[in-house]
Tab-separated table of C-alpha atoms in Angstrom:
chain	number	residue	atom	x	y	z
A	1	MET	CA	88.890	49.600	85.124
A	2	PRO	CA	88.459	52.096	87.957
A	3	THR	CA	87.484	55.649	87.031
A	4	LEU	CA	89.817	58.331	88.453
A	5	GLU	CA	88.236	61.437	89.936
A	6	CYS	CA	89.369	64.673	91.575
A	7	ARG	CA	89.606	64.368	95.354
A	8	HIS	CA	87.923	67.782	95.768
A	9	CYS	CA	85.119	68.129	93.226
A	10	GLY	CA	84.725	64.601	91.873
A	11	ALA	CA	85.311	65.557	88.250
A	12	PRO	CA	86.641	62.720	86.025
A	13	LEU	CA	90.422	62.677	85.494
A	14	PRO	CA	92.538	60.899	82.863
A	15	GLU	CA	94.488	57.760	83.747
A	16	SER	CA	97.708	59.793	83.730
A	17	ALA	CA	96.556	61.481	86.956
A	18	ALA	CA	97.598	58.351	88.821
A	19	LEU	CA	101.227	58.731	87.675
A	20	GLY	CA	102.059	62.162	89.112
A	21	PRO	CA	100.643	65.481	90.355
A	22	PHE	CA	97.686	66.481	88.179
A	23	THR	CA	95.728	69.765	88.291
A	24	CYS	CA	91.961	69.329	87.988
A	25	PRO	CA	90.737	71.369	84.985
A	26	TYR	CA	87.444	72.088	86.770
A	27	CYS	CA	88.391	73.244	90.291
A	28	GLN	CA	92.176	73.712	89.886
A	29	THR	CA	92.914	71.359	92.794
A	30	VAL	CA	96.321	69.666	92.562
A	31	ASN	CA	95.802	65.913	92.910
A	32	GLU	CA	98.756	63.867	94.158
A	33	PRO	CA	98.877	60.215	93.037
A	34	SER	CA	98.049	59.050	96.547
A	35	THR	CA	94.959	61.272	96.785
A	36	VAL	CA	93.308	60.578	93.434
A	37	LEU	CA	90.084	58.720	94.110
A	38	ALA	CA	89.127	55.626	92.162
A	39	ARG	CA	85.483	54.697	91.815
A	40	PRO	CA	84.726	51.047	90.980
A	41	ALA	CA	83.264	50.957	87.500
A	42	SER	CA	81.060	48.045	88.495
A	43	LEU	CA	78.965	50.192	90.884
A	44	SER	CA	75.627	50.788	89.175
A	45	ALA	CA	73.935	54.184	89.014
A	46	ALA	CA	71.042	52.857	91.094
A	47	ASP	CA	73.449	51.676	93.812
A	48	GLN	CA	75.203	55.048	93.777
A	49	LYS	CA	71.941	56.941	94.235
A	50	GLU	CA	70.755	54.646	97.011
A	51	ALA	CA	74.060	54.990	98.862
A	52	ILE	CA	73.954	58.769	98.552
A	53	LYS	CA	70.322	58.882	99.675
A	54	GLU	CA	71.045	56.860	102.801
A	55	ALA	CA	74.155	58.871	103.607
A	56	VAL	CA	72.383	62.212	103.239
A	57	LYS	CA	69.569	60.995	105.480
A	58	GLU	CA	72.104	59.836	108.075
A	59	GLU	CA	74.012	63.130	107.869
A	60	LEU	CA	70.883	65.255	108.341
A	61	ASP	CA	69.577	63.062	111.154
A	62	GLN	CA	72.882	63.399	112.982
A	63	ARG	CA	72.924	67.157	112.555
A	64	LEU	CA	69.355	67.524	113.830
A	65	LEU	CA	70.183	65.282	116.773
A	66	HIS	CA	73.161	67.449	117.714
A	67	GLY	CA	71.305	70.697	117.045
A	68	SER	CA	73.517	71.902	114.206
A	69	PRO	CA	72.129	73.383	110.969
A	70	ALA	CA	71.439	71.067	108.057
A	71	ALA	CA	74.247	70.976	105.540
A	72	THR	CA	73.635	72.599	102.188
A	73	THR	CA	77.054	72.173	100.618
A	74	PRO	CA	79.773	69.535	100.826
A	75	GLU	CA	82.163	72.134	102.270
A	76	SER	CA	79.913	72.615	105.340
A	77	SER	CA	80.438	69.020	106.461
A	78	PRO	CA	82.525	68.529	109.627
A	79	GLN	CA	86.244	68.047	108.958
A	80	PRO	CA	88.256	65.398	110.830
A	81	ASP	CA	89.756	68.011	113.196
A	82	GLU	CA	86.374	69.624	113.971
A	83	PRO	CA	83.746	68.450	116.442
A	84	GLY	CA	80.844	66.713	114.787
A	85	PRO	CA	79.410	63.312	113.957
A	86	SER	CA	81.815	60.978	112.192
A	87	HIS	CA	81.002	58.402	109.543
A	88	ASP	CA	82.653	55.188	108.488
A	89	SER	CA	83.990	55.656	104.956
A	90	ALA	CA	84.912	52.003	104.484
A	91	GLY	CA	81.502	51.272	103.021
A	92	GLY	CA	81.814	54.053	100.464
A	93	LEU	CA	79.546	56.480	102.392
A	94	GLY	CA	81.796	58.791	104.437
A	95	SER	CA	81.021	62.470	104.779
A	96	LEU	CA	79.051	64.458	102.237
A	97	LYS	CA	82.284	65.837	100.798
A	98	SER	CA	83.679	62.359	100.306
A	99	LEU	CA	80.419	61.287	98.682
A	100	VAL	CA	80.659	64.007	96.081
A	101	ALA	CA	84.235	62.999	95.361
A	102	SER	CA	83.257	59.336	95.190
A	103	PHE	CA	80.130	59.633	93.064
A	104	GLY	CA	80.793	62.653	90.852
A	105	TRP	CA	78.527	65.435	89.620
A	106	SER	CA	75.390	63.289	89.493
A	107	GLY	CA	75.853	62.646	93.191
A	108	LEU	CA	76.171	66.368	93.868
A	109	ILE	CA	72.906	67.052	92.037
A	110	LEU	CA	71.089	64.320	93.937
A	111	ILE	CA	72.451	65.563	97.270
A	112	GLY	CA	71.259	69.069	96.429
A	113	ALA	CA	67.769	67.816	95.587
A	114	LEU	CA	67.500	65.748	98.747
A	115	THR	CA	68.819	68.537	100.957
A	116	TRP	CA	66.469	71.084	99.366
A	117	GLY	CA	63.522	68.816	100.101
A	118	VAL	CA	64.443	68.914	103.766
A	119	LEU	CA	65.120	72.651	103.797
A	120	GLU	CA	61.663	73.319	102.325
A	121	LYS	CA	60.306	72.447	105.778
A	122	HIS	CA	61.966	75.531	107.285
A	123	HIS	CA	59.700	78.030	108.997
A	124	ASN	CA	60.990	81.468	110.017
A	125	GLY	CA	64.527	80.226	109.394
A	126	ARG	CA	64.214	77.217	111.706
A	127	LEU	CA	63.804	73.597	110.706
A	128	LEU	CA	60.438	72.328	111.874
A	129	ARG	CA	61.020	69.044	113.655
A	130	GLN	CA	57.529	67.776	112.814
A	131	ASP	CA	58.128	64.248	114.088
A	132	ALA	CA	59.898	65.333	117.272
A	133	VAL	CA	57.715	68.314	118.187
A	134	GLY	CA	54.361	67.569	116.614
A	135	SER	CA	53.940	63.828	117.070
A	136	GLY	CA	51.448	63.014	119.807
A	137	LEU	CA	51.061	66.564	121.143
A	138	THR	CA	47.631	67.420	122.528
A	139	PRO	CA	46.156	70.926	122.882
A	140	LYS	CA	46.922	70.792	126.607
A	141	ASP	CA	50.637	70.375	125.808
A	142	LEU	CA	50.623	73.798	124.151
A	143	ALA	CA	50.598	75.458	127.576
A	144	ASN	CA	54.230	74.414	128.091
A	145	LEU	CA	55.432	74.699	124.503
A	146	GLN	CA	58.240	77.186	123.874
A	147	ASP	CA	58.538	76.557	120.141
A	148	HIS	CA	57.676	79.220	117.547
A	149	GLY	CA	56.943	76.737	114.777
A	150	LEU	CA	53.835	75.018	113.500
A	151	VAL	CA	53.035	71.731	115.258
A	152	THR	CA	50.481	69.032	114.486
A	153	LEU	CA	48.068	68.159	117.282
A	154	LYS	CA	46.466	64.880	118.204
A	155	VAL	CA	42.739	65.610	118.617
A	156	ALA	CA	39.440	63.843	118.069
A	157	PRO	CA	37.620	64.860	114.856
A	158	PRO	CA	34.916	67.538	115.095
A	159	PRO	CA	31.391	66.232	115.818
A	160	GLY	CA	30.250	66.906	112.254
A	161	GLY	CA	33.337	65.383	110.650
A	162	TRP	CA	35.830	66.874	108.218
A	163	LYS	CA	34.040	66.430	104.890
A	164	ALA	CA	31.326	69.011	105.578
A	165	TYR	CA	32.832	71.238	108.246
A	166	ASP	CA	30.575	74.155	109.259
A	167	PRO	CA	32.827	76.813	110.859
A	168	GLY	CA	29.905	78.326	112.762
A	169	LEU	CA	28.446	75.049	113.981
A	170	GLU	CA	31.850	73.698	115.024
A	171	LEU	CA	33.062	76.865	116.763
A	172	PRO	CA	32.378	75.426	120.270
A	173	TRP	CA	34.544	72.402	119.392
A	174	LEU	CA	37.323	74.662	118.157
A	175	LEU	CA	37.079	76.816	121.280
A	176	THR	CA	37.415	73.675	123.413
A	177	GLN	CA	40.778	72.954	121.770
A	178	ALA	CA	41.954	76.502	122.446
A	179	ARG	CA	40.865	76.397	126.087
A	180	ALA	CA	43.026	73.355	126.660
A	181	TRP	CA	45.907	75.752	125.925
A	182	ALA	CA	44.454	78.482	128.168
A	183	PRO	CA	41.112	78.300	130.050
A	184	ASP	CA	40.293	81.953	129.320
A	185	ALA	CA	41.003	81.714	125.572
A	186	ARG	CA	38.734	83.847	123.409
A	187	LEU	CA	38.369	84.177	119.688
A	188	ARG	CA	39.901	87.168	117.960
A	189	MET	CA	39.233	86.181	114.371
A	190	LEU	CA	38.218	83.168	112.273
A	191	GLN	CA	38.758	82.885	108.551
A	192	MET	CA	37.950	80.242	105.974
A	193	THR	CA	38.793	79.437	102.378
A	194	ARG	CA	36.635	77.598	99.806
A	195	ALA	CA	33.314	77.491	101.633
A	196	GLN	CA	30.426	76.071	99.590
A	197	SER	CA	26.884	77.422	99.217
A	198	ASN	CA	25.602	75.137	102.000
A	199	GLY	CA	27.942	76.785	104.513
A	200	THR	CA	30.445	73.933	104.766
A	201	VAL	CA	34.133	73.558	103.969
A	202	ASP	CA	35.561	70.253	102.739
A	203	LEU	CA	38.524	69.775	105.076
A	204	GLN	CA	38.921	66.163	104.001
A	205	ASP	CA	39.439	66.071	100.244
A	206	ASP	CA	39.842	69.708	99.158
A	207	ALA	CA	43.574	70.426	99.369
A	208	ASP	CA	43.002	74.191	99.166
A	209	ALA	CA	40.313	74.399	101.845
A	210	ILE	CA	41.450	75.923	105.144
A	211	VAL	CA	39.842	77.130	108.360
A	212	GLU	CA	42.069	79.189	110.629
A	213	ALA	CA	41.249	80.761	113.990
A	214	VAL	CA	43.229	83.144	116.197
A	215	PHE	CA	42.728	83.122	119.968
A	216	ASP	CA	43.938	85.420	122.758
A	217	SER	CA	44.496	84.667	126.429
A	218	GLU	CA	45.443	86.952	129.303
A	219	GLU	CA	46.352	83.886	131.360
A	220	ALA	CA	48.791	82.649	128.708
A	221	GLN	CA	50.409	86.089	128.549
A	222	ALA	CA	50.862	86.218	132.318
A	223	ARG	CA	52.101	82.637	132.419
A	224	SER	CA	54.781	83.167	129.779
A	225	ALA	CA	55.824	86.528	131.254
A	226	THR	CA	56.743	84.855	134.546
A	227	SER	CA	58.183	81.693	133.020
A	228	HIS	CA	61.818	81.038	133.832
A	229	ALA	CA	62.160	79.434	130.413
A	230	ARG	CA	61.901	82.821	128.670
A	231	THR	CA	64.575	85.401	129.380
A	232	HIS	CA	63.486	88.230	127.084
A	233	ALA	CA	60.564	90.618	126.650
A	234	GLU	CA	58.461	88.387	124.402
A	235	VAL	CA	55.332	86.798	125.815
A	236	ASN	CA	52.914	84.260	124.376
A	237	THR	CA	50.248	86.593	123.000
A	238	GLY	CA	48.011	84.083	121.311
A	239	LEU	CA	47.314	80.806	119.553
A	240	VAL	CA	46.584	80.048	115.912
A	241	LEU	CA	44.693	76.850	115.077
A	242	ARG	CA	44.793	75.778	111.449
A	243	LEU	CA	42.498	73.079	110.055
A	244	ALA	CA	43.199	71.459	106.694
A	245	GLN	CA	42.874	67.956	105.232
A	246	THR	CA	41.744	66.344	108.516
A	247	LYS	CA	44.675	67.823	110.449
A	248	VAL	CA	44.762	70.335	113.283
A	249	GLN	CA	47.942	72.364	113.470
A	250	ALA	CA	48.828	74.970	116.057
A	251	GLN	CA	51.272	77.818	116.354
A	252	LEU	CA	51.890	80.066	119.340
A	253	THR	CA	52.316	83.768	118.627
A	254	TRP	CA	54.928	85.798	120.498
A	255	GLY	CA	55.470	89.499	121.017
A	256	GLU	CA	54.517	92.311	123.340
A	257	ALA	CA	51.338	92.017	125.404
A	258	SER	CA	48.324	92.279	123.105
A	259	GLN	CA	45.077	94.197	123.457
A	260	PRO	CA	42.319	93.125	125.902
A	261	LEU	CA	40.210	90.072	125.140
A	262	LEU	CA	37.189	90.481	122.899
A	263	PRO	CA	33.672	89.583	124.104
A	264	THR	CA	32.722	85.917	123.991
A	265	SER	CA	32.230	84.753	120.425
A	266	GLU	CA	28.840	83.504	119.329
A	267	THR	CA	27.474	82.515	115.967
A	268	VAL	CA	24.725	80.517	114.369
A	269	PRO	CA	25.794	77.807	111.895
A	270	LEU	CA	27.305	79.192	108.720
A	271	ALA	CA	24.654	77.278	106.779
A	272	ARG	CA	22.038	79.605	108.293
A	273	VAL	CA	24.123	82.680	107.452
A	274	PHE	CA	24.410	81.588	103.822
A	275	ALA	CA	20.702	80.741	103.691
A	276	ALA	CA	19.907	84.300	104.753
A	277	LEU	CA	22.131	85.671	102.005
A	278	GLN	CA	20.564	83.339	99.443
A	279	SER	CA	17.077	84.488	100.446
A	280	ALA	CA	18.176	88.066	99.882
A	281	ARG	CA	19.838	87.062	96.601
A	282	SER	CA	23.106	88.345	98.001
A	283	LEU	CA	25.229	85.203	98.167
A	284	PRO	CA	28.198	85.543	95.766
A	285	ASP	CA	29.370	82.784	93.460
A	286	THR	CA	31.012	79.908	95.298
A	287	PRO	CA	33.526	78.878	96.481
A	288	LEU	CA	33.784	81.630	99.055
A	289	THR	CA	36.330	83.030	101.427
A	290	GLY	CA	35.178	84.717	104.605
A	291	ARG	CA	35.862	85.963	108.112
A	292	LEU	CA	34.157	86.074	111.465
A	293	THR	CA	35.274	89.285	113.183
A	294	TRP	CA	34.211	91.616	115.994
A	295	ASN	CA	32.466	94.890	115.194
A	296	ALA	CA	32.015	97.447	117.983
A	297	GLU	CA	28.467	98.308	116.855
A	298	ALA	CA	27.084	95.039	115.493
A	299	GLY	CA	29.027	92.491	117.546
A	300	TRP	CA	30.375	89.388	115.819
A	301	VAL	CA	29.749	89.527	112.072
A	302	TRP	CA	30.409	87.343	109.055
A	303	GLY	CA	31.871	88.832	105.895
A	304	VAL	CA	32.220	86.702	102.747
A	305	GLN	CA	33.270	87.183	99.162
A	306	SER	CA	33.569	85.128	95.998
A	307	ILE	CA	37.015	83.752	95.240
A	308	ALA	CA	36.302	83.838	91.500
A	309	THR	CA	34.720	87.294	91.163
A	310	ALA	CA	35.871	89.029	94.398
A	311	HIS	CA	32.248	90.130	94.890
A	312	HIS	CA	31.491	90.975	98.535
A	313	ALA	CA	28.254	90.001	100.245
A	314	PRO	CA	26.634	92.260	102.847
A	315	PHE	CA	27.804	91.680	106.410
A	316	VAL	CA	25.698	89.267	108.428
A	317	ARG	CA	25.332	89.411	112.210
A	318	ALA	CA	26.605	86.107	113.546
A	319	SER	CA	24.223	85.828	116.502
A	320	ASP	CA	21.001	85.725	114.462
A	321	ALA	CA	21.978	85.760	110.742
A	322	ARG	CA	20.521	89.227	110.279
A	323	ILE	CA	21.870	91.027	107.210
A	324	ILE	CA	23.452	94.386	108.011
A	325	ARG	CA	22.716	96.954	105.313
C-alpha cells in the first residue's frame, strides 16, 4: 500500500488525506487530493539513499557547472518558472525539493549531510573547485591564475623525498617552484610543524606535519597591476606554498603592493642547525615547530620551540648554524 506524504515537507499523512483537502500537522500546508504524494512501499531504504545520493551529486554538479551557489535547503532549488538546470522526475529523482517530499525526513537528513560535506570545502566563502582548478596545474601556471583559493600543483618530489624532508636542505628545490611563478621570487618566511631531532619533517605519513613558505615578487606585483583581467586595486603580492602528505599546494595572496623584497635566502641543512643546538644542549623536546625569518642584524635565522613544552631554543644563524646568544 502506498504511503501518503505531504507535498511540501514529506511528513507522513493518513490515508484520509487522499479523499479531500488535508492540512499537514507539521508544516501546515494544505494538501489537495491531487497533490498528495504517494511513495511506493516496496522501495527499500538502501534504494532511497542511493537515489538521493545520486540526485544530490547531480544537482551540485549542475550548479557548479552553471556557476550558481550550492544548494543548502530544498527551498533554494530552482522552481519550474525560474532559470536553472531541470531534472527528469519520472525516475523518482526530480529536484531536491521533490526528493524531500518523495523520501521523507530521512531523505532530508541525508541530503543535509551530503551537502555539508561539499560545503566543508569552502575557502573564504567560495567553493574550491579542486578538480577543475587544481588538477594538472604546474607552478608555471600560477603566473596566469586569478583564483584566490588553494590549488594542488603537479610537481616532481623533492630530491630527498617526502619521508625525511629537510626544510633547509630542500630550500633550493622549493625556491625553484616559486620561481616558476615569478623569476624574481624571494623567500619572506618559512615555517614548519613537527620537525624531529634529526632536522627532518615526515611529509609522507605524519598527517599533522606541514612545511609552509611565503614568497614575494616585484615582477608578479607589476604583472597583476597591469593585467586587464583585474579591474580593482588588488595586486598579486605573493605566493604561499604548502607541503603536506606528499602534496604541494599553492595560494596566491592579494592586496596592496607589499614591502620590498628581502635579501636572498640562504641556509645550511636543518639537520646541521639541530646538531649545533644538541651540542649546546639547547635543543628542546621534539617534535618541534620553527621558522626561518630575516633579521636585520643577523640575517636569516632559525627559531624553534617544543610543541609539547613550548620551550624556545636560542636563535641559530641559518648561513653557518652559529647560535646567537
